[in-house]
mmCIF file of C-alpha atoms in Angstrom:
data_model
loop_
_atom_site.group_PDB
_atom_site.id
_atom_site.type_symbol
_atom_site.label_atom_id
_atom_site.label_comp_id
_atom_site.label_asym_id
_atom_site.label_seq_id
_atom_site.Cartn_x
_atom_site.Cartn_y
_atom_site.Cartn_z
ATOM 1 C CA MET A 1 0.000 0.000 0.000
ATOM 2 C CA ASN A 2 2.877 2.429 0.753
ATOM 3 C CA LYS A 3 4.316 1.966 -2.765
ATOM 4 C CA LYS A 4 0.987 2.996 -4.293
ATOM 5 C CA LEU A 5 0.875 6.116 -2.155
ATOM 6 C CA ALA A 6 4.446 7.021 -3.099
ATOM 7 C CA ILE A 7 3.578 6.885 -6.806
ATOM 8 C CA LEU A 8 0.649 9.305 -6.451
ATOM 9 C CA PRO A 9 2.785 12.481 -6.027
ATOM 10 C CA VAL A 10 4.918 11.493 -9.035
ATOM 11 C CA LEU A 11 1.804 10.905 -11.157
ATOM 12 C CA ALA A 12 0.320 14.208 -10.009
ATOM 13 C CA ILE A 13 3.484 16.071 -11.052
ATOM 14 C CA LEU A 14 3.580 14.354 -14.473
ATOM 15 C CA ILE A 15 -0.085 15.072 -15.156
ATOM 16 C CA SER A 16 0.412 18.678 -14.079
ATOM 17 C CA MET A 17 3.426 19.092 -16.373
ATOM 18 C CA LEU A 18 1.597 17.613 -19.350
ATOM 19 C CA SER A 19 -1.475 19.753 -18.834
ATOM 20 C CA CYS A 20 0.595 22.962 -18.662
ATOM 21 C CA GLN A 21 2.298 22.527 -22.038
ATOM 22 C CA LYS A 22 1.181 24.975 -24.703
ATOM 23 C CA GLN A 23 -0.469 23.334 -27.647
ATOM 24 C CA GLY A 24 0.505 24.479 -31.131
ATOM 25 C CA ALA A 25 3.056 27.036 -29.940
ATOM 26 C CA LYS A 26 5.139 28.450 -32.759
ATOM 27 C CA SER A 27 8.913 28.621 -32.659
ATOM 28 C CA ASN A 28 10.561 32.017 -32.106
ATOM 29 C CA SER A 29 11.802 32.144 -35.703
ATOM 30 C CA SER A 30 8.246 32.208 -37.039
ATOM 31 C CA THR A 31 6.954 34.739 -34.503
ATOM 32 C CA THR A 32 9.583 37.446 -34.939
ATOM 33 C CA LYS A 33 10.963 39.738 -37.618
ATOM 34 C CA THR A 34 14.563 40.896 -37.674
ATOM 35 C CA ILE A 35 15.479 44.272 -39.103
ATOM 36 C CA LYS A 36 19.095 45.118 -39.822
ATOM 37 C CA PHE A 37 19.899 48.826 -40.125
ATOM 38 C CA ILE A 38 23.044 49.885 -42.032
ATOM 39 C CA LEU A 39 24.160 53.530 -42.087
ATOM 40 C CA TYR A 40 27.075 55.121 -43.938
ATOM 41 C CA THR A 41 27.860 57.716 -46.607
ATOM 42 C CA ASN A 42 29.578 57.649 -49.986
ATOM 43 C CA LYS A 43 30.035 61.426 -50.036
ATOM 44 C CA ASP A 44 32.916 63.501 -48.724
ATOM 45 C CA PHE A 45 31.527 65.602 -45.875
ATOM 46 C CA SER A 46 34.944 66.261 -44.319
ATOM 47 C CA ASP A 47 34.305 70.006 -44.148
ATOM 48 C CA VAL A 48 30.713 69.832 -42.791
ATOM 49 C CA ASN A 49 30.706 70.449 -39.052
ATOM 50 C CA ASP A 50 26.922 70.567 -38.573
ATOM 51 C CA THR A 51 25.542 68.235 -35.886
ATOM 52 C CA ILE A 52 23.233 65.420 -36.983
ATOM 53 C CA ASN A 53 21.066 63.184 -34.814
ATOM 54 C CA PHE A 54 19.937 59.845 -36.221
ATOM 55 C CA SER A 55 17.312 57.565 -34.741
ATOM 56 C CA LEU A 56 16.104 54.113 -35.703
ATOM 57 C CA THR A 57 12.385 53.600 -36.034
ATOM 58 C CA ILE A 58 10.044 50.657 -36.471
ATOM 59 C CA LYS A 59 6.285 51.197 -36.599
ATOM 60 C CA LYS A 60 3.248 49.207 -37.552
ATOM 61 C CA LYS A 61 1.228 50.670 -40.419
ATOM 62 C CA SER A 62 -1.390 51.485 -37.778
ATOM 63 C CA ASN A 63 1.214 53.963 -36.412
ATOM 64 C CA ILE A 64 2.006 51.932 -33.287
ATOM 65 C CA THR A 65 5.690 52.445 -32.439
ATOM 66 C CA LEU A 66 7.731 49.290 -31.789
ATOM 67 C CA LEU A 67 11.124 51.013 -31.723
ATOM 68 C CA ASP A 68 12.249 54.615 -31.521
ATOM 69 C CA SER A 69 15.891 54.601 -30.573
ATOM 70 C CA ALA A 70 18.175 57.620 -30.781
ATOM 71 C CA LEU A 71 21.763 57.130 -31.856
ATOM 72 C CA THR A 72 24.526 59.341 -30.549
ATOM 73 C CA SER A 73 24.820 62.873 -31.937
ATOM 74 C CA MET A 74 27.654 63.326 -34.397
ATOM 75 C CA ARG A 75 29.019 65.791 -36.870
ATOM 76 C CA ILE A 76 28.070 65.134 -40.468
ATOM 77 C CA LYS A 77 31.767 64.843 -41.307
ATOM 78 C CA ASP A 78 31.946 61.895 -38.868
ATOM 79 C CA ILE A 79 29.340 59.727 -40.622
ATOM 80 C CA PRO A 80 31.355 56.636 -41.561
ATOM 81 C CA GLY A 81 32.179 55.632 -45.102
ATOM 82 C CA PRO A 82 31.361 52.262 -46.714
ATOM 83 C CA ALA A 83 34.333 50.525 -45.083
ATOM 84 C CA ASN A 84 33.103 51.379 -41.555
ATOM 85 C CA LYS A 85 29.320 51.137 -41.809
ATOM 86 C CA MET A 86 27.275 51.498 -38.632
ATOM 87 C CA ILE A 87 25.200 48.314 -38.257
ATOM 88 C CA PHE A 88 22.323 47.763 -35.832
ATOM 89 C CA GLN A 89 19.947 44.827 -35.595
ATOM 90 C CA LYS A 90 16.586 44.627 -33.864
ATOM 91 C CA THR A 91 14.159 41.716 -33.541
ATOM 92 C CA VAL A 92 10.488 42.501 -32.973
ATOM 93 C CA PRO A 93 7.394 40.348 -32.520
ATOM 94 C CA ASP A 94 5.669 39.337 -35.744
ATOM 95 C CA ASP A 95 1.912 39.604 -35.433
ATOM 96 C CA GLY A 96 1.348 39.535 -39.204
ATOM 97 C CA SER A 97 1.455 43.322 -39.615
ATOM 98 C CA THR A 98 3.249 45.266 -42.318
ATOM 99 C CA LEU A 99 5.950 47.430 -40.722
ATOM 100 C CA ILE A 100 7.583 50.725 -41.624
ATOM 101 C CA ALA A 101 11.232 50.937 -40.565
ATOM 102 C CA GLY A 102 14.240 53.126 -41.160
ATOM 103 C CA PHE A 103 16.150 56.198 -40.092
ATOM 104 C CA ASN A 104 14.930 59.584 -38.913
ATOM 105 C CA TYR A 105 17.456 62.373 -38.714
ATOM 106 C CA ASN A 106 17.677 65.967 -37.638
ATOM 107 C CA ILE A 107 20.413 68.365 -38.694
ATOM 108 C CA LYS A 108 20.784 71.091 -36.092
ATOM 109 C CA ASN A 109 19.502 74.474 -37.375
ATOM 110 C CA ILE A 110 18.642 72.947 -40.788
ATOM 111 C CA GLY A 111 15.791 70.475 -40.557
ATOM 112 C CA TYR A 112 14.353 67.034 -40.116
ATOM 113 C CA SER A 113 14.116 64.186 -42.633
ATOM 114 C CA TRP A 114 13.952 60.394 -42.896
ATOM 115 C CA PHE A 115 14.717 57.290 -44.899
ATOM 116 C CA LEU A 116 11.980 54.680 -44.459
ATOM 117 C CA ASP A 117 11.159 51.336 -46.044
ATOM 118 C CA THR A 118 8.343 48.813 -45.794
ATOM 119 C CA VAL A 119 8.752 45.416 -44.162
ATOM 120 C CA SER A 120 6.148 43.195 -45.790
ATOM 121 C CA VAL A 121 4.098 40.606 -43.952
ATOM 122 C CA SER A 122 6.117 37.745 -45.475
ATOM 123 C CA GLU A 123 9.594 39.175 -44.701
ATOM 124 C CA LYS A 124 11.285 37.648 -41.655
ATOM 125 C CA LEU A 125 14.580 39.496 -42.259
ATOM 126 C CA LYS A 126 14.770 43.002 -43.704
ATOM 127 C CA VAL A 127 17.977 44.905 -44.393
ATOM 128 C CA ILE A 128 17.600 48.679 -44.530
ATOM 129 C CA GLU A 129 20.774 50.153 -45.952
ATOM 130 C CA TYR A 130 21.026 53.934 -46.055
ATOM 131 C CA SER A 131 23.818 55.852 -47.709
ATOM 132 C CA PHE A 132 23.415 59.372 -46.312
ATOM 133 C CA GLN A 133 23.569 62.055 -49.018
#
């Protein structure tokens, strides 16, 4: 009789573990999107001392912000060339929405602009490469 009683806690734990497993859960690779941001310039800005502020952005088409991340301020002359590209990568949940992603930038005392691209529903990896002009 004692052996039967000793088995009951083990059975209870096994049944509990089995009942808590998620059914039909998707793997992380199918539930996320990865966006790789690449920033550089092909132009010679060596004499431009104006300050520029870049930020990375990812939004749903419904205008819900998933990422708004400021990069460090720099002088335009310090934007790296093609050999030293700035590369950032961000993974976000994939709920089946089309995304808008890219760079926003502000040049002190000049203005604000952006470089944006669409991340389609079917894209799991998007590379957004921006050569600042």
